[in-house]
Short mmCIF file of C-alpha atoms and ligand atoms in Angstrom, two decimals:
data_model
loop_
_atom_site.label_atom_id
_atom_site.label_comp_id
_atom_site.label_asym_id
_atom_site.label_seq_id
_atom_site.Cartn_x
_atom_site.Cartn_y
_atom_site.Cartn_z
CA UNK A 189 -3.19 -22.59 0.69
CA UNK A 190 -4.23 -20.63 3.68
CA UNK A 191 -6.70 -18.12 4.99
CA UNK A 192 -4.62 -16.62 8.15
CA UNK A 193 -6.89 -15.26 10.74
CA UNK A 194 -4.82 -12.42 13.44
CA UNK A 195 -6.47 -12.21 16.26
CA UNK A 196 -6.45 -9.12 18.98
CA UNK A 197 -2.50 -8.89 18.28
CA UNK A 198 -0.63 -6.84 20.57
CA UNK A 199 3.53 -7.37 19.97
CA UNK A 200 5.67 -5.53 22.70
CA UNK A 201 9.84 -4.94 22.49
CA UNK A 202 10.39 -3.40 26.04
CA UNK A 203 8.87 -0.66 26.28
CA UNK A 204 7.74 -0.13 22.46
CA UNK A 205 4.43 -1.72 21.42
CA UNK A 206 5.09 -2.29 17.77
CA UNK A 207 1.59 -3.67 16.96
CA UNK A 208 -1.39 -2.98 18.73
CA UNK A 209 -4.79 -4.53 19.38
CA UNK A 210 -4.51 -5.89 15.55
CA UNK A 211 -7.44 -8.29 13.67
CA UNK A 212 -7.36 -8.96 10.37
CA UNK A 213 -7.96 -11.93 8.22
CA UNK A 214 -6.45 -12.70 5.12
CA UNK A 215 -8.17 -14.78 2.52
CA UNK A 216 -6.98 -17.81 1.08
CA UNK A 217 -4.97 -16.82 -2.28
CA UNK A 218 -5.27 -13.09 -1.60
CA UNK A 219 -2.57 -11.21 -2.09
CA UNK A 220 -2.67 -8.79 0.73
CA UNK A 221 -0.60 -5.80 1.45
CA UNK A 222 0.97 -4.33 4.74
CA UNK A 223 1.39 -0.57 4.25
CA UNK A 224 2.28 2.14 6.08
CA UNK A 225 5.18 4.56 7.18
CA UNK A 226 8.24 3.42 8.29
CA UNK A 227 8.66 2.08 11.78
CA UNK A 228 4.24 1.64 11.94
CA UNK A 229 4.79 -2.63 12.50
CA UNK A 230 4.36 -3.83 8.99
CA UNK A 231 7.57 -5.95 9.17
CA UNK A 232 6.87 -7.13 12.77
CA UNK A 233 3.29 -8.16 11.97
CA UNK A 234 4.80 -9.82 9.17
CA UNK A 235 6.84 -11.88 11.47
CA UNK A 236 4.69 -12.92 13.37
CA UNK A 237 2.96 -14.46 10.85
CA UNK A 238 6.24 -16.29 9.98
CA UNK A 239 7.26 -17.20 13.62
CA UNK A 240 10.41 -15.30 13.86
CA UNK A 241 7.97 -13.07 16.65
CA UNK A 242 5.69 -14.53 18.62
CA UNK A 243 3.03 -11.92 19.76
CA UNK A 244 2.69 -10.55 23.71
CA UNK A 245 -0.56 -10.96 23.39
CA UNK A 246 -3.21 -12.81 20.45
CA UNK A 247 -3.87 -15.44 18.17
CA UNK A 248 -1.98 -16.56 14.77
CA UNK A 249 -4.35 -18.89 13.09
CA UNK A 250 -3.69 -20.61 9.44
CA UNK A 251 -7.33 -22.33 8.47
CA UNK A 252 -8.12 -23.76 11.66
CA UNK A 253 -4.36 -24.20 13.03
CA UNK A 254 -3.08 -22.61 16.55
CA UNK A 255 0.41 -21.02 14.65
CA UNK A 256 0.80 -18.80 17.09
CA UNK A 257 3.74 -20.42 18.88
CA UNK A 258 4.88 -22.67 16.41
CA UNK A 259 8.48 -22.60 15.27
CA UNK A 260 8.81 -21.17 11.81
CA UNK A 261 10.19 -23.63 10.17
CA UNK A 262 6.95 -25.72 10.71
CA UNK A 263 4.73 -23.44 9.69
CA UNK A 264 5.10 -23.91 5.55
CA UNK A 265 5.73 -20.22 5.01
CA UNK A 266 8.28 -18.97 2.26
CA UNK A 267 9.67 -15.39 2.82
CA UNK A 268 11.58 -13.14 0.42
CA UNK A 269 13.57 -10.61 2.18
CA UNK A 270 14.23 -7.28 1.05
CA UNK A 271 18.14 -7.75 0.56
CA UNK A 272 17.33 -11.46 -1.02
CA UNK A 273 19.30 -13.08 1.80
CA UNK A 274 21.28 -15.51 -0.92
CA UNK A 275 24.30 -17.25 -0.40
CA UNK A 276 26.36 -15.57 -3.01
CA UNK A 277 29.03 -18.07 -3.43
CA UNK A 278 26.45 -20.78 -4.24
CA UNK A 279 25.25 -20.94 -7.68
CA UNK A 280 21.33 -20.37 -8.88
CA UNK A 281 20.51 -23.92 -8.30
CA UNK A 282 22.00 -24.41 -5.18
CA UNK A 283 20.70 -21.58 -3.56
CA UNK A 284 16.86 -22.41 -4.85
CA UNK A 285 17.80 -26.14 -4.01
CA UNK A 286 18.59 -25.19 -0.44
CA UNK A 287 15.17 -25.49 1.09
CA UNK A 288 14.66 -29.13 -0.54
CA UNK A 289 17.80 -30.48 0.59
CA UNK A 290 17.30 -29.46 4.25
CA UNK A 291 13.60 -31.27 3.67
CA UNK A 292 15.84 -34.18 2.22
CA UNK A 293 13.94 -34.61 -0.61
CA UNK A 294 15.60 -37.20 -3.76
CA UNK A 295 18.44 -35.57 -5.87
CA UNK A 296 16.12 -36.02 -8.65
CA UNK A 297 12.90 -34.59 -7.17
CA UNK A 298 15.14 -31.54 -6.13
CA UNK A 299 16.47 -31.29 -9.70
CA UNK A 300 13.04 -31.54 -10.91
CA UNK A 301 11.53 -29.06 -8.86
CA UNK A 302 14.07 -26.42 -9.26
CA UNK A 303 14.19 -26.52 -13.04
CA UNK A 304 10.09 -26.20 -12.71
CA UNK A 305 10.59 -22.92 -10.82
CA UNK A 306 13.64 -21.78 -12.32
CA UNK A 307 11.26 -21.61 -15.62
CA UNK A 308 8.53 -20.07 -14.13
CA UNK A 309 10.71 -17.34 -13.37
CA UNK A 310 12.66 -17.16 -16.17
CA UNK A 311 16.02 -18.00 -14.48
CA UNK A 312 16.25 -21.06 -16.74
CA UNK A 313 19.17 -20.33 -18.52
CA UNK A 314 21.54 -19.19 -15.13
CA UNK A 315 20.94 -22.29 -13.34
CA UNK A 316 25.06 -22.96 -13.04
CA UNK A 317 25.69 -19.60 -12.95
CA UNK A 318 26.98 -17.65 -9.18
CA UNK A 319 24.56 -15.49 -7.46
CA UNK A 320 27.49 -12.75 -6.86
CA UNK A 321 27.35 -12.81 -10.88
CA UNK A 322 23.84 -11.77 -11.77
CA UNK A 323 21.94 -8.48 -11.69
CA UNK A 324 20.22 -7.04 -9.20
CA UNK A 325 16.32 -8.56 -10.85
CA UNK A 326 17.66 -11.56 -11.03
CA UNK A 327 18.79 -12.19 -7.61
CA UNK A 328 15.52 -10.98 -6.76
CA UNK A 329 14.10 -13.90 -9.36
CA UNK A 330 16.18 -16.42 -7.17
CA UNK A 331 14.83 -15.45 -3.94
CA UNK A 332 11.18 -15.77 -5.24
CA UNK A 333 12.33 -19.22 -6.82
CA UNK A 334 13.52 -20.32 -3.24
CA UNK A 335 10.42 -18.90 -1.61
CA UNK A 336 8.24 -20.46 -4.21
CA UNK A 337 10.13 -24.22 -4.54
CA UNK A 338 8.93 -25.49 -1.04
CA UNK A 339 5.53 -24.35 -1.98
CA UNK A 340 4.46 -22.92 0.62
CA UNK A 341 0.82 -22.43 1.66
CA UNK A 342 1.75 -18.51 2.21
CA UNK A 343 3.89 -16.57 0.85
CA UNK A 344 5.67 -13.22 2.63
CA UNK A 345 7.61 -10.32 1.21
CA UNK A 346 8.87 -8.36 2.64
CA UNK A 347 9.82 -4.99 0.58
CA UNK A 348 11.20 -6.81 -1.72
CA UNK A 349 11.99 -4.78 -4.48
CA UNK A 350 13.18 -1.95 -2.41
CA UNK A 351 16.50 -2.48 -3.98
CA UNK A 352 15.43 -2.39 -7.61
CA UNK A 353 15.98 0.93 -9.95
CA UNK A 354 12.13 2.18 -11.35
CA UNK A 355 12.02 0.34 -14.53
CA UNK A 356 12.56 -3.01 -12.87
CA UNK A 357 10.43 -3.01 -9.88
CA UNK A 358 7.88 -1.99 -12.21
CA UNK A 359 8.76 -5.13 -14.32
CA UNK A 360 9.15 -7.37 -11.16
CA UNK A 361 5.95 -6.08 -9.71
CA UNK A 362 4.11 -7.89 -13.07
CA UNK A 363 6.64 -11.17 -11.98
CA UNK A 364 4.85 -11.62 -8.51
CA UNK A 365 1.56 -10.79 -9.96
CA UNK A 366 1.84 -13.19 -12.29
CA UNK A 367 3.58 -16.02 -9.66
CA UNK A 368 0.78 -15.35 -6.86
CA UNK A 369 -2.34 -15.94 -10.01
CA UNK A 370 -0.04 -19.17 -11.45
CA UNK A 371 0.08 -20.74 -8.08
CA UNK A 372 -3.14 -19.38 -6.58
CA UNK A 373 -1.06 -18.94 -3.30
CA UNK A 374 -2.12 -16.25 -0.29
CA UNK A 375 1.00 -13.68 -0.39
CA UNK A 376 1.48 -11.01 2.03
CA UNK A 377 3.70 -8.42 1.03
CA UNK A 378 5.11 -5.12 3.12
CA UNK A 379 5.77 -1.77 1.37
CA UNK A 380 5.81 1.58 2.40
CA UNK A 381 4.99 2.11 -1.42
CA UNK A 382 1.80 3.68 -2.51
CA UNK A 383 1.55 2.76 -6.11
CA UNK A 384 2.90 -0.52 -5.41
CA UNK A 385 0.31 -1.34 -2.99
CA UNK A 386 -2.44 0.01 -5.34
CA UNK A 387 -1.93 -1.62 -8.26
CA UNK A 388 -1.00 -5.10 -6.85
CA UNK A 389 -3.44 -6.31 -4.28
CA UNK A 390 -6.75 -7.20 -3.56
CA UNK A 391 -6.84 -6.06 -0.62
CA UNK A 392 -4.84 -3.36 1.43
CA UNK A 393 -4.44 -2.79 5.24
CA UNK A 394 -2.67 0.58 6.23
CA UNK A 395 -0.94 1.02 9.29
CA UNK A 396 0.45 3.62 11.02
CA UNK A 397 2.57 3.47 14.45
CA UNK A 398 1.69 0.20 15.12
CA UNK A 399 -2.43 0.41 14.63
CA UNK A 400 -3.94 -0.62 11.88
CA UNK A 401 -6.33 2.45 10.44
CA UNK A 402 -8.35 0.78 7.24
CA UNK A 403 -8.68 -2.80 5.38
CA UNK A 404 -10.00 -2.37 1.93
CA UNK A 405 -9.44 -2.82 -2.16
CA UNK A 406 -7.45 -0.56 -3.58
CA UNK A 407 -10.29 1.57 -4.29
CA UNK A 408 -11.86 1.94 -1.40
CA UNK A 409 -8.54 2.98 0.41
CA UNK A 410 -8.47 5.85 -2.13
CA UNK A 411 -11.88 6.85 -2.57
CA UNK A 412 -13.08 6.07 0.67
CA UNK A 413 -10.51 6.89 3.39
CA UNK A 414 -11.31 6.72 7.04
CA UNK A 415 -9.60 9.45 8.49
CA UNK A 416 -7.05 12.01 7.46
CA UNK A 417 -4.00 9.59 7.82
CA UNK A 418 -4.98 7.29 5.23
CA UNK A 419 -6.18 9.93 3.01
CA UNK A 420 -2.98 11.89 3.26
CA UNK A 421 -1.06 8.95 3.32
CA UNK A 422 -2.54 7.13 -0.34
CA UNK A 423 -2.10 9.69 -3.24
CA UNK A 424 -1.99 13.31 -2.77
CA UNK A 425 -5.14 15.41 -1.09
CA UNK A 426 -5.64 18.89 -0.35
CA UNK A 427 -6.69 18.15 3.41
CA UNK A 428 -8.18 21.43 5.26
CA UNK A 429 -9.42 21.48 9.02
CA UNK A 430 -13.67 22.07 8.78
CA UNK A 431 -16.50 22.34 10.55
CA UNK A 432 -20.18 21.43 10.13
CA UNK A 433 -22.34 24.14 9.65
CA UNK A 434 -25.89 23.21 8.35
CA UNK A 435 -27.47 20.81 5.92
CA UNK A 436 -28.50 22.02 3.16
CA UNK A 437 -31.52 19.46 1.25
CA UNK A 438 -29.56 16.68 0.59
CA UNK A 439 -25.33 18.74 1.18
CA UNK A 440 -23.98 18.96 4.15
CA UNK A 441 -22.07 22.16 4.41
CA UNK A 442 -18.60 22.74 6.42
CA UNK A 443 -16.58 25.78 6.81
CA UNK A 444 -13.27 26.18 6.52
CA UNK A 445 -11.40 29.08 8.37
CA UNK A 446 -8.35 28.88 6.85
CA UNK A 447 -10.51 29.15 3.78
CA UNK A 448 -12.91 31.92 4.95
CA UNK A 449 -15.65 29.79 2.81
CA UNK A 450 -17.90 26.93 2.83
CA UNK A 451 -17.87 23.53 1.28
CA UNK A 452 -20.97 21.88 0.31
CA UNK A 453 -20.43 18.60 0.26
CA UNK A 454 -23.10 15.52 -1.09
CA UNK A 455 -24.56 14.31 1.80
CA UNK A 456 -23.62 10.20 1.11
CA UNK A 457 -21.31 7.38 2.91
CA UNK A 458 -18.62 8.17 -0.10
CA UNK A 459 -18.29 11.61 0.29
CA UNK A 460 -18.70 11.55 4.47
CA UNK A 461 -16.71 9.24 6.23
CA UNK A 462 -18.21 7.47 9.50
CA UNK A 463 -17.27 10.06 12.50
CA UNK A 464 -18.27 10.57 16.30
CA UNK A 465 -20.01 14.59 16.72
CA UNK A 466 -16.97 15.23 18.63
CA UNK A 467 -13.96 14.49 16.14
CA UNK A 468 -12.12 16.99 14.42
CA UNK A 469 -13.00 17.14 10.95
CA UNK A 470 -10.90 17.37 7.53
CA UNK A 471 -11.56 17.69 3.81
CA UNK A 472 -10.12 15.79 1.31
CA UNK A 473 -10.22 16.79 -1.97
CA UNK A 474 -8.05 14.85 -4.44
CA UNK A 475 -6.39 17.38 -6.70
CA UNK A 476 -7.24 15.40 -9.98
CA UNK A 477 -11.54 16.20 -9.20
CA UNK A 478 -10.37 19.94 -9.04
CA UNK A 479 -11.20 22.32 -12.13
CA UNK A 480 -9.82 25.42 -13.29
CA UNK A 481 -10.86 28.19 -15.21
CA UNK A 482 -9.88 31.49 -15.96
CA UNK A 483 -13.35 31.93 -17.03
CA UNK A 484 -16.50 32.10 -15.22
CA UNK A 485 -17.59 28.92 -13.21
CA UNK A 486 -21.75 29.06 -12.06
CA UNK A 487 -22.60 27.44 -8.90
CA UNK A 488 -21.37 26.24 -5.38
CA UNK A 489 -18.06 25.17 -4.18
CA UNK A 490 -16.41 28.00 -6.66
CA UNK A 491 -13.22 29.80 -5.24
CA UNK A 492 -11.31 32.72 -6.34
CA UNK A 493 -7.94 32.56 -6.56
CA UNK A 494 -4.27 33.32 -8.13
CA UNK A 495 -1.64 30.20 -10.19
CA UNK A 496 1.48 30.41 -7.59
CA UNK A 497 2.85 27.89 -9.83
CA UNK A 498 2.90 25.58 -12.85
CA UNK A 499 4.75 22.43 -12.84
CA UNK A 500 4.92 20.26 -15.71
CA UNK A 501 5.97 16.25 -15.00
CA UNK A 502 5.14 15.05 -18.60
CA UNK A 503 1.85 13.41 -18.46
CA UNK A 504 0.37 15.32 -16.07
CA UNK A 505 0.35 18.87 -14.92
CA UNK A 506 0.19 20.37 -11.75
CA UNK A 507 -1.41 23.64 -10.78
CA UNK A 508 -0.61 25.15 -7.39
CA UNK A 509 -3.57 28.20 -6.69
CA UNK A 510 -3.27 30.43 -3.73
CA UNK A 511 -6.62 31.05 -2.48
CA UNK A 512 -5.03 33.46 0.46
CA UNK A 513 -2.56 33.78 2.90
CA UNK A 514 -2.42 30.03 4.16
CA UNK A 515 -4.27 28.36 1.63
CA UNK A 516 -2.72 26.96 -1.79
CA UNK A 517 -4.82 24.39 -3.33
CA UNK A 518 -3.15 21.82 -5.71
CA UNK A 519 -4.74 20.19 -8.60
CA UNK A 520 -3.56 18.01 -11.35
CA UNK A 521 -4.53 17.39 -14.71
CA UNK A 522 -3.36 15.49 -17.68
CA UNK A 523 -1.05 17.01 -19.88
CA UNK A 524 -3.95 18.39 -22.98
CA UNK A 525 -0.68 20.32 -24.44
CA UNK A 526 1.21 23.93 -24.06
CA UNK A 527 -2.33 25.56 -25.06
CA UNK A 528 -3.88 24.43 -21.74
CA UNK A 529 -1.62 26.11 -19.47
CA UNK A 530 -2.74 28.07 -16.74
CA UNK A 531 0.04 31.07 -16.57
CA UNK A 532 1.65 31.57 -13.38
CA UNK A 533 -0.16 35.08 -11.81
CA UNK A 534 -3.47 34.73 -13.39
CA UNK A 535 -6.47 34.81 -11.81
CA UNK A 536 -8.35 31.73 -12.01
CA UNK A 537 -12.04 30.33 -10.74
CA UNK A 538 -11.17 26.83 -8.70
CA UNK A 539 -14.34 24.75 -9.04
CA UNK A 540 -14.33 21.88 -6.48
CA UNK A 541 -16.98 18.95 -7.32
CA UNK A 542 -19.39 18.13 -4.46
CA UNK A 543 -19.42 14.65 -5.30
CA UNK A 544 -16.01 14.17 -5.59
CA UNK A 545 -14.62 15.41 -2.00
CA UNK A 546 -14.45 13.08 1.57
CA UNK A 547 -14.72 14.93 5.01
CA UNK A 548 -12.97 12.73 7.19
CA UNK A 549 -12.57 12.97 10.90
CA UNK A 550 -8.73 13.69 11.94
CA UNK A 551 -7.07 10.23 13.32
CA UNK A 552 -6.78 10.41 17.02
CA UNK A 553 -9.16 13.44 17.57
CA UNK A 554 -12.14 11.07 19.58
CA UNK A 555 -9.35 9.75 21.66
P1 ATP B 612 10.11 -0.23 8.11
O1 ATP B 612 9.26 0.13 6.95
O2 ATP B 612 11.09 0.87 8.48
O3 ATP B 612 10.72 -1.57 8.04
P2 ATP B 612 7.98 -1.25 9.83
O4 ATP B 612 6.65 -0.64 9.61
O5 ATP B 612 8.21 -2.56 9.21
O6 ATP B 612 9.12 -0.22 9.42
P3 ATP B 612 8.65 -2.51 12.32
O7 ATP B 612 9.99 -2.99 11.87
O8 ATP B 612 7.58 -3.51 12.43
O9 ATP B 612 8.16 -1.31 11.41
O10 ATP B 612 8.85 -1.77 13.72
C1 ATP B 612 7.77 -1.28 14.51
C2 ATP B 612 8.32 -0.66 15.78
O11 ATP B 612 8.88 -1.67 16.61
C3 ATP B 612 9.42 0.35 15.56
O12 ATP B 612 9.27 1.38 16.50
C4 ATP B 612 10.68 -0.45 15.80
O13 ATP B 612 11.72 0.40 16.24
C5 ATP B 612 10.25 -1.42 16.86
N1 ATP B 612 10.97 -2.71 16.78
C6 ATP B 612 10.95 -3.58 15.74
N2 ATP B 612 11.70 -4.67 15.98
C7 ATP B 612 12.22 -4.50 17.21
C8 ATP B 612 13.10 -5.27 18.05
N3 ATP B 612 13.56 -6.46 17.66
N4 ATP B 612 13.44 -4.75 19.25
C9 ATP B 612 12.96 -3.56 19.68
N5 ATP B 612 12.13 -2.78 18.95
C10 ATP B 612 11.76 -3.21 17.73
#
């Protein structure tokens, strides 16, 4: 196992600088994930870790180790690539065997330690049978058995179950979860995939053209965003340009113009995110903290407006209310039954919780 330490990264193709100015360490037997839109350096930093790139500029370090121009194949890094990359005309075992052989390890070691993975992820029973012949899961089994049979000290993926329908990247996603805690190994794993980055790792760093923004748990990425990218970018906000007006005890209150009102907002590091006096400012508010009420609602942060629309997903509801002209605020409950339905064209109260709201500054805006 590894702790991999990236140090002051920069990786340029020409004229495109794909990563920039990027630290980050990643902890031995984390499983860390790379997310972020397409084309923001996820795969490239990924690379770099596994020596197909070596950087313009920075340090690769595993523990102690100088990696940064070592040739991949000495680094002890297993990959699993997005489209598998399996020889198809090989069967199971000789496409998990591959990596041994080319180590020249005993016949009987290799049979050994491809049966031992092969079990681990189920595969067992295809062992003779042709790649070309199995499902789409499966062949996504075999790659993780080859990645996993040199045992490596780190382990990379790279969107790997991109390819999958729903109902089996969920299933797959519980696989790797369960590989990475059986063999305590440090996996890195790219996806432009919210919910799969959220409910895998233990930590998450999100990029976006070629910077990273924000390390941090799961949690922290969604309660605690730095800026108006990530927020926008992990689970759904209502995001509205503000500015500070006064404090208020211990609020803080901003005003929205596209609003024509005034959020308070609880004066504490969760609900303000660190920001320069001259940024541009944003609010976040997550439309799951949002109530609604065709009754009366006492207090602050209390908003008149009209349901534009009602849209029902199953186990949840969504609630689109047009405060005016340019503002429609969306919140989102969980499905309580046909009784709780807001109608589309009443009038409702919109009560947004202090506590429960992030002003962040707007990425870019103190450069
Ligand atoms: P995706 O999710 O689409 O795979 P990504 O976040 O992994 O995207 P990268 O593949 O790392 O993004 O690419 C980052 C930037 O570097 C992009 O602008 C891309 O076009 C550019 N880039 C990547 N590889 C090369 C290359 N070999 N030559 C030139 N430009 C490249």
């Amino acid at each position: 196992m590894s702790t991999v330490y990236l140090t002051e990264i920069t990786k340029q193709f020409g004229s495109v600088t794909a990563v920039k100015n990027l630290d980050l360490t990643i902890q031995e037997g984390e499983f860390f994930t790379f997310l972020g839109p397409s084309g923001c350096g996820k795969t490239t930093t990924l690379r770099m870790i596994a020596g197909f790139y070596y950087p313009t500029t920075g340090k690769v370090k595993f523990n102690e180790r100088d990696m940064t121009k070592v040739a991949p194949e000495k680094r002890n890094t297993g990959m699993v690539f997005q489209n598998y990359a399996l020889f198809p005309h090989m069967t199971v075992f000789e496409n998990v065997a591959f990596g041994l052989k080319v180590r020249k390890l005993k016949k009987s070691v290799i049979k050994e330690k491809v049966t031992d993975v092969l079990k681990k992820v189920r595969l067992d029973q295809f062992i003779d049978r042709q790649v070309s012949q199995l499902s789409g899961g499966q062949q996504q089994r075999v790659a993780l058995a080859r990645a996993l049979v040199i045992e490596p000290d780190i382990l990379l993926l790279d969107e790997p179950l991109s390819n999958l329908d729903a109902r089996l990247r969920d299933e797959m996603r519980t696989e790797i979860l369960r590989l990475q805690r059986e063999y305590g190994i440090t996996m890195v794993y790219v996806t432009h995939d919210q919910v799969e980055a959220l409910s895998m790792s233990d930590r998450i760093a999100v990029f976006n053209t070629g910077e990273c923004q924000q390390v941090g748990t799961p949690t922290e990425i969604y309660n605690e965003p730095v800026n108006d990218f990530v927020a926008k970018f992990i689970g759904e906000t209502n995001l509205l340009p503000v500015t500070f007006e006064k404090d208020v005890d211990d609020q803080s209150v901003y005003y929205s113009e596209t609003m024509g009102d005034s959020f308070y907002v609880n004066k504490t590091d969760l609900n303000i995110a660190r920001h320069q006096e001259v940024d541009q400012l944003s609010i976040s508010i997550r439309p799951e903290v949002i109530h609604i009420s065709e009754g009366i609602i006492e207090g602050k942060n209390v908003y008149q407006g009209k349901v534009s629309l009602v849209q029902f997903t199953g186990e949840a509801v969504h609630t689109y209310v047009k405060i005016n002209e340019t503002v429609t605020i969306k919140a989102t409950d969980l499905n309580r039954g046909p009784k709780t339905y807001l109608k589309e064209g009443s009038q409702v109260n919109v009560y947004i919780p202090e506590d429960q709201v992030r002003i962040v500054p707007q990425s870019g805006s103190d450069q």
